[in-house]
Coordinates of C-alpha atoms in Angstrom, one line a residue:
Chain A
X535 CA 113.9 -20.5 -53.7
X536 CA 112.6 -24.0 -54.7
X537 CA 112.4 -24.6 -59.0
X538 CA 109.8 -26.1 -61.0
X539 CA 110.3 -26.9 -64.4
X540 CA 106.8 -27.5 -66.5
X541 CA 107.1 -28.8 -70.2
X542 CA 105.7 -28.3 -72.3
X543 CA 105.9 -24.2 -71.9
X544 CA 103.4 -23.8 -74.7
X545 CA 100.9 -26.6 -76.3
X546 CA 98.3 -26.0 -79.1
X547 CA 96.2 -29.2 -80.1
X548 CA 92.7 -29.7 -81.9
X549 CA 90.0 -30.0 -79.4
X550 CA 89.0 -33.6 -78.4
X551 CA 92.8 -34.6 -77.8
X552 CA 94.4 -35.8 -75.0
X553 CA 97.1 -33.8 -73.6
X554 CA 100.0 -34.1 -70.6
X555 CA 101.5 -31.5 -68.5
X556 CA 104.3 -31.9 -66.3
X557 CA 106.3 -30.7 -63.3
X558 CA 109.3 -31.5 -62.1
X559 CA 111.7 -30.4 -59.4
X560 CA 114.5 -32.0 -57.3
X561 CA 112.9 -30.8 -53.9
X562 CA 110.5 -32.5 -51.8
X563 CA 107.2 -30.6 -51.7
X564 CA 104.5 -31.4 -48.3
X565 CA 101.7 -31.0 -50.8
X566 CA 101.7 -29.6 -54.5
X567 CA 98.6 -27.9 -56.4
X568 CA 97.9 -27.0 -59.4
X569 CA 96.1 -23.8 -60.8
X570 CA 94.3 -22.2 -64.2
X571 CA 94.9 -18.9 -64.6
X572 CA 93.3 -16.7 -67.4
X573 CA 94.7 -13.1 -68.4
X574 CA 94.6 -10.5 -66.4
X575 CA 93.6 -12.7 -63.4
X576 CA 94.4 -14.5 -60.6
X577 CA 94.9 -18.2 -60.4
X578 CA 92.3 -20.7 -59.5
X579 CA 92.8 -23.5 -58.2
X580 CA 92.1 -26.8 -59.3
X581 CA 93.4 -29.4 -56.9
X582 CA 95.6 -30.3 -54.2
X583 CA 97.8 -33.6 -54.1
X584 CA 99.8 -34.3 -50.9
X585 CA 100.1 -38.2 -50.6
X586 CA 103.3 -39.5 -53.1
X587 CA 101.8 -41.6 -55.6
X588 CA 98.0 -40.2 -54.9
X589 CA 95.9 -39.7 -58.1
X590 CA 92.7 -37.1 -58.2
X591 CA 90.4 -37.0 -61.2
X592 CA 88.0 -33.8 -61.6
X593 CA 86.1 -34.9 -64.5
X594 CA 88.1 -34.7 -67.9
X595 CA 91.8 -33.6 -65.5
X596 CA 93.9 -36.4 -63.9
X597 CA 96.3 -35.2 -61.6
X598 CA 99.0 -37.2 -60.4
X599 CA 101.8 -37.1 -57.8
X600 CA 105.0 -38.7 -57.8
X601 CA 106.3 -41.5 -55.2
X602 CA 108.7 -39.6 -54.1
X603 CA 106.6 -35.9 -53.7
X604 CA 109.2 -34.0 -56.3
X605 CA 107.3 -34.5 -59.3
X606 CA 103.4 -33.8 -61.0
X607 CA 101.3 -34.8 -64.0
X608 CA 98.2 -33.2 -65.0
X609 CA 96.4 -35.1 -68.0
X610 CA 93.8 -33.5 -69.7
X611 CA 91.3 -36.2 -71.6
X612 CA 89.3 -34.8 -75.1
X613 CA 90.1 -30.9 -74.8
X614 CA 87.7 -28.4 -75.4
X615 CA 88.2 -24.6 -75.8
X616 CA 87.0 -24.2 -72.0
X617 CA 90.2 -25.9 -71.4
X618 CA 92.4 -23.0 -72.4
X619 CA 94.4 -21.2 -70.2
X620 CA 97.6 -21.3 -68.6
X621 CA 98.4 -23.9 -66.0
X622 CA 100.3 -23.7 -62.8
X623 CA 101.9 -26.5 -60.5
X624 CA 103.2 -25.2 -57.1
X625 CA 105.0 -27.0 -54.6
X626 CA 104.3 -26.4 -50.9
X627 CA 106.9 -26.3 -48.1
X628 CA 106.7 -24.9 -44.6
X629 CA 104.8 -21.6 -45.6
X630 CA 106.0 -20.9 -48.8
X631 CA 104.1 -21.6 -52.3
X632 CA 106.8 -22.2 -55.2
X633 CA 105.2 -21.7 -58.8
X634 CA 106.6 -23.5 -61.8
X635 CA 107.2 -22.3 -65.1
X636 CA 104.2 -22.5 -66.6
X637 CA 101.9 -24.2 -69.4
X638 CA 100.2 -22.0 -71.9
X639 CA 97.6 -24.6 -73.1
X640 CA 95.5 -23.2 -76.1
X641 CA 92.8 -25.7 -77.8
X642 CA 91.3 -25.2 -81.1
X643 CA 87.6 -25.9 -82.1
Chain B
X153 CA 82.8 -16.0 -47.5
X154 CA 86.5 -14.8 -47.5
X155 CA 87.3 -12.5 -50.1
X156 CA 90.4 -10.9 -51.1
X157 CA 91.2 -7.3 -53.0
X158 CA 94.2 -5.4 -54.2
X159 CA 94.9 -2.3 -55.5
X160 CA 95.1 -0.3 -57.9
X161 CA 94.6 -2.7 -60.9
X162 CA 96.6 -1.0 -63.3
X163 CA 99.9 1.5 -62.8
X164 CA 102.0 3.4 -64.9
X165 CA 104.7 5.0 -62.9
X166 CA 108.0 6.5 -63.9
X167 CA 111.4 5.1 -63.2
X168 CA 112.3 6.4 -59.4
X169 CA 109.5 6.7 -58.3
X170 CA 107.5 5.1 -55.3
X171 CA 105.2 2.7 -55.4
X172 CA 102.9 1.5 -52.9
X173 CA 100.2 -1.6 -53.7
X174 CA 97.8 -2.9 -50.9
X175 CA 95.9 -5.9 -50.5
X176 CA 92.7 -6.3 -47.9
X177 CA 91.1 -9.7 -46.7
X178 CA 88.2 -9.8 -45.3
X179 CA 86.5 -12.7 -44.2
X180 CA 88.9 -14.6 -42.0
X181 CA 91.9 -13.9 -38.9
X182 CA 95.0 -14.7 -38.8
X183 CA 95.8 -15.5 -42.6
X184 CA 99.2 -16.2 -44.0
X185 CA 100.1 -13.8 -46.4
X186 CA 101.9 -13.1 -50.1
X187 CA 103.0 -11.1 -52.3
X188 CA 104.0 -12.5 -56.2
X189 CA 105.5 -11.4 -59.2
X190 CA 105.2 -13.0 -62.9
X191 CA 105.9 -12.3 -66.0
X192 CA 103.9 -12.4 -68.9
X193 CA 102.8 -15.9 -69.7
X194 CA 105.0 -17.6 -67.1
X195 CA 104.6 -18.5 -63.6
X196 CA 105.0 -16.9 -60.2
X197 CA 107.7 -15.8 -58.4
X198 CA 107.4 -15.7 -54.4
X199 CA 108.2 -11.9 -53.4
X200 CA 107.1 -11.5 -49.1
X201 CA 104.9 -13.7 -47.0
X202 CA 103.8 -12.7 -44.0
X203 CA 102.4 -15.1 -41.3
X204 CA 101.5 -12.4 -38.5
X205 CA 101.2 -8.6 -38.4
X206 CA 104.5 -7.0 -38.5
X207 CA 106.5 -10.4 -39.6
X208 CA 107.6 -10.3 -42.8
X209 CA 110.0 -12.9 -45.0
X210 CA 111.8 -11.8 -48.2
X211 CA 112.2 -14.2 -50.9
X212 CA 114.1 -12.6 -52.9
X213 CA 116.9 -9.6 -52.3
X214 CA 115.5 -6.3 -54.9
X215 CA 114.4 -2.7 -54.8
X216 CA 110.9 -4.1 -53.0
X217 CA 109.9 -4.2 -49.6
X218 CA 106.4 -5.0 -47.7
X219 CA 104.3 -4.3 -44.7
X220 CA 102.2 -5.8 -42.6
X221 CA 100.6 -3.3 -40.1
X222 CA 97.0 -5.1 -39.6
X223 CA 95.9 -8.6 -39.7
X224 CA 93.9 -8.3 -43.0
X225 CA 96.1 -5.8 -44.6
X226 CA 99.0 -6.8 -46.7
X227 CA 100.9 -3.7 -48.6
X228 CA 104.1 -3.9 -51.4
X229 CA 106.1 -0.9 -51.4
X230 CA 109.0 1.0 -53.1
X231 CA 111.1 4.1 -52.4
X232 CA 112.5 4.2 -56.2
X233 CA 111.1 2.0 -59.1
X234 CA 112.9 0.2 -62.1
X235 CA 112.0 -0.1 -65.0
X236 CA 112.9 -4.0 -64.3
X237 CA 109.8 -3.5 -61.4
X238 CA 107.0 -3.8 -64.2
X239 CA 105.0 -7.0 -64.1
X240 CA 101.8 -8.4 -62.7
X241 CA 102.0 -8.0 -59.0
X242 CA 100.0 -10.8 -56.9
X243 CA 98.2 -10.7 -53.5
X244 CA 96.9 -14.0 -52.2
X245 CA 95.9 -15.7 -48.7
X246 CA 95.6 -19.3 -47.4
X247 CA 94.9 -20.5 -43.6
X248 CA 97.1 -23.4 -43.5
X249 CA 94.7 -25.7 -46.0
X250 CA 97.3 -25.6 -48.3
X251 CA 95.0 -23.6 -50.7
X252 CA 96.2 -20.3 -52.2
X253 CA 93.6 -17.4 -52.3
X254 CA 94.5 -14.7 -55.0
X255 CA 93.5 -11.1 -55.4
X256 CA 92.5 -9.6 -58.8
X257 CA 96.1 -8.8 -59.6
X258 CA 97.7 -5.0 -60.0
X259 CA 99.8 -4.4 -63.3
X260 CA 102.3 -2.2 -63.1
X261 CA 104.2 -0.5 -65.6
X262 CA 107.2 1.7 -65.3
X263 CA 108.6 4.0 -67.9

């Protein structure tokens, strides 16, 4: 079993502020995603990363991976209430899908 | 389009006894296919994945166990429940796009 640590585990900010998630692990992942999911759902997800050092914007969300594929950021620019949820990172390796800890993000009109 | 379903939504079983959840794609062939568990708030932990009919891999040792007897049909069992068993069980497909798919989700609850 693979581990990802995301920090923070919860965050509660004002809207319109900026915000960073991360996820870490000390295993090499071929690809890593991340996901929303709200209550009593499913995840969704929001992007895919697989090249160490790539960078993906979907409008307000950067998503980074690290040089060295163990590691993500996910940035969220001016929050808004839409933006609440909690968010996923999984690492990808062989067939498996390795979930971190998760990031309860809650913003506040 | 693919779409992906599992059932029941919501369970309330008592302690010992079975348990069986199933989850249907429709849509696509040959889908790899998995089975979480998380807790509430916190992320997902892999349970079975299945990359063919009748080939199953366990994650994770526990009173759980999974079948796979037709392509699109992907089912969680258990011959006695724990009251440790309760959570927010997960069904979800991807065909190699490194994508995952997910089902509505099942809660289960044992007393």
């Amino acid at each position: 079993t693979q581990l990802l640590e995301q920090s923070p585990q919860f965050l509660s900010i004002q809207e319109g502020e900026n915000l960073t998630v991360y996820c870490n692990s000390s295993s090499v992942f071929s690809s890593l995603q991340w996901y929303r999911q709200e209550p009593g759902e499913g995840p969704v997800l929001l992007v895919t990363v697989v090249t160490g050092g790539e960078v993906k914007k979907l409008k307000r969300l950067t998503f980074q991976f690290g040089d060295a594929r163990k590691d993500s950021s996910l940035h969220i620019t001016a929050a808004q209430p839409g933006d609440t949820g909690l968010y996923l990172c999984a690492g990808a390796t062989g067939n498996q899908f390795y979930f971190g800890t998760g990031t309860s993000l809650t913003v506040i009109p | 389009s693919q779409t992906i379903h599992q059932w029941p939504a919501t369970l309330v079983q008592p302690v010992g006894s079975p348990l069986s959840l199933e989850c249907t794609v429709e849509g696509t062939s040959n889908p790899n296919l998995y089975w979480y568990r998380q807790a509430a708030g916190r992320g997902l932990q892999l349970l079975f994945y299945s990359v063919g009919i009748g080939q199953i891999s366990s994650e994770v040792p526990q009173n759980l166990s999974a079948s796979r007897p037709q392509d699109r049909q992907f089912i969680l069992s258990s011959k006695k429940l724990l009251l440790s068993d309760s959570g927010f069980y997960l069904c979800a497909w991807d065909r190699g796009q490194r994508e995952l798919f997910f089902g509505e989700g099942s809660r289960l609850t044992v007393l």
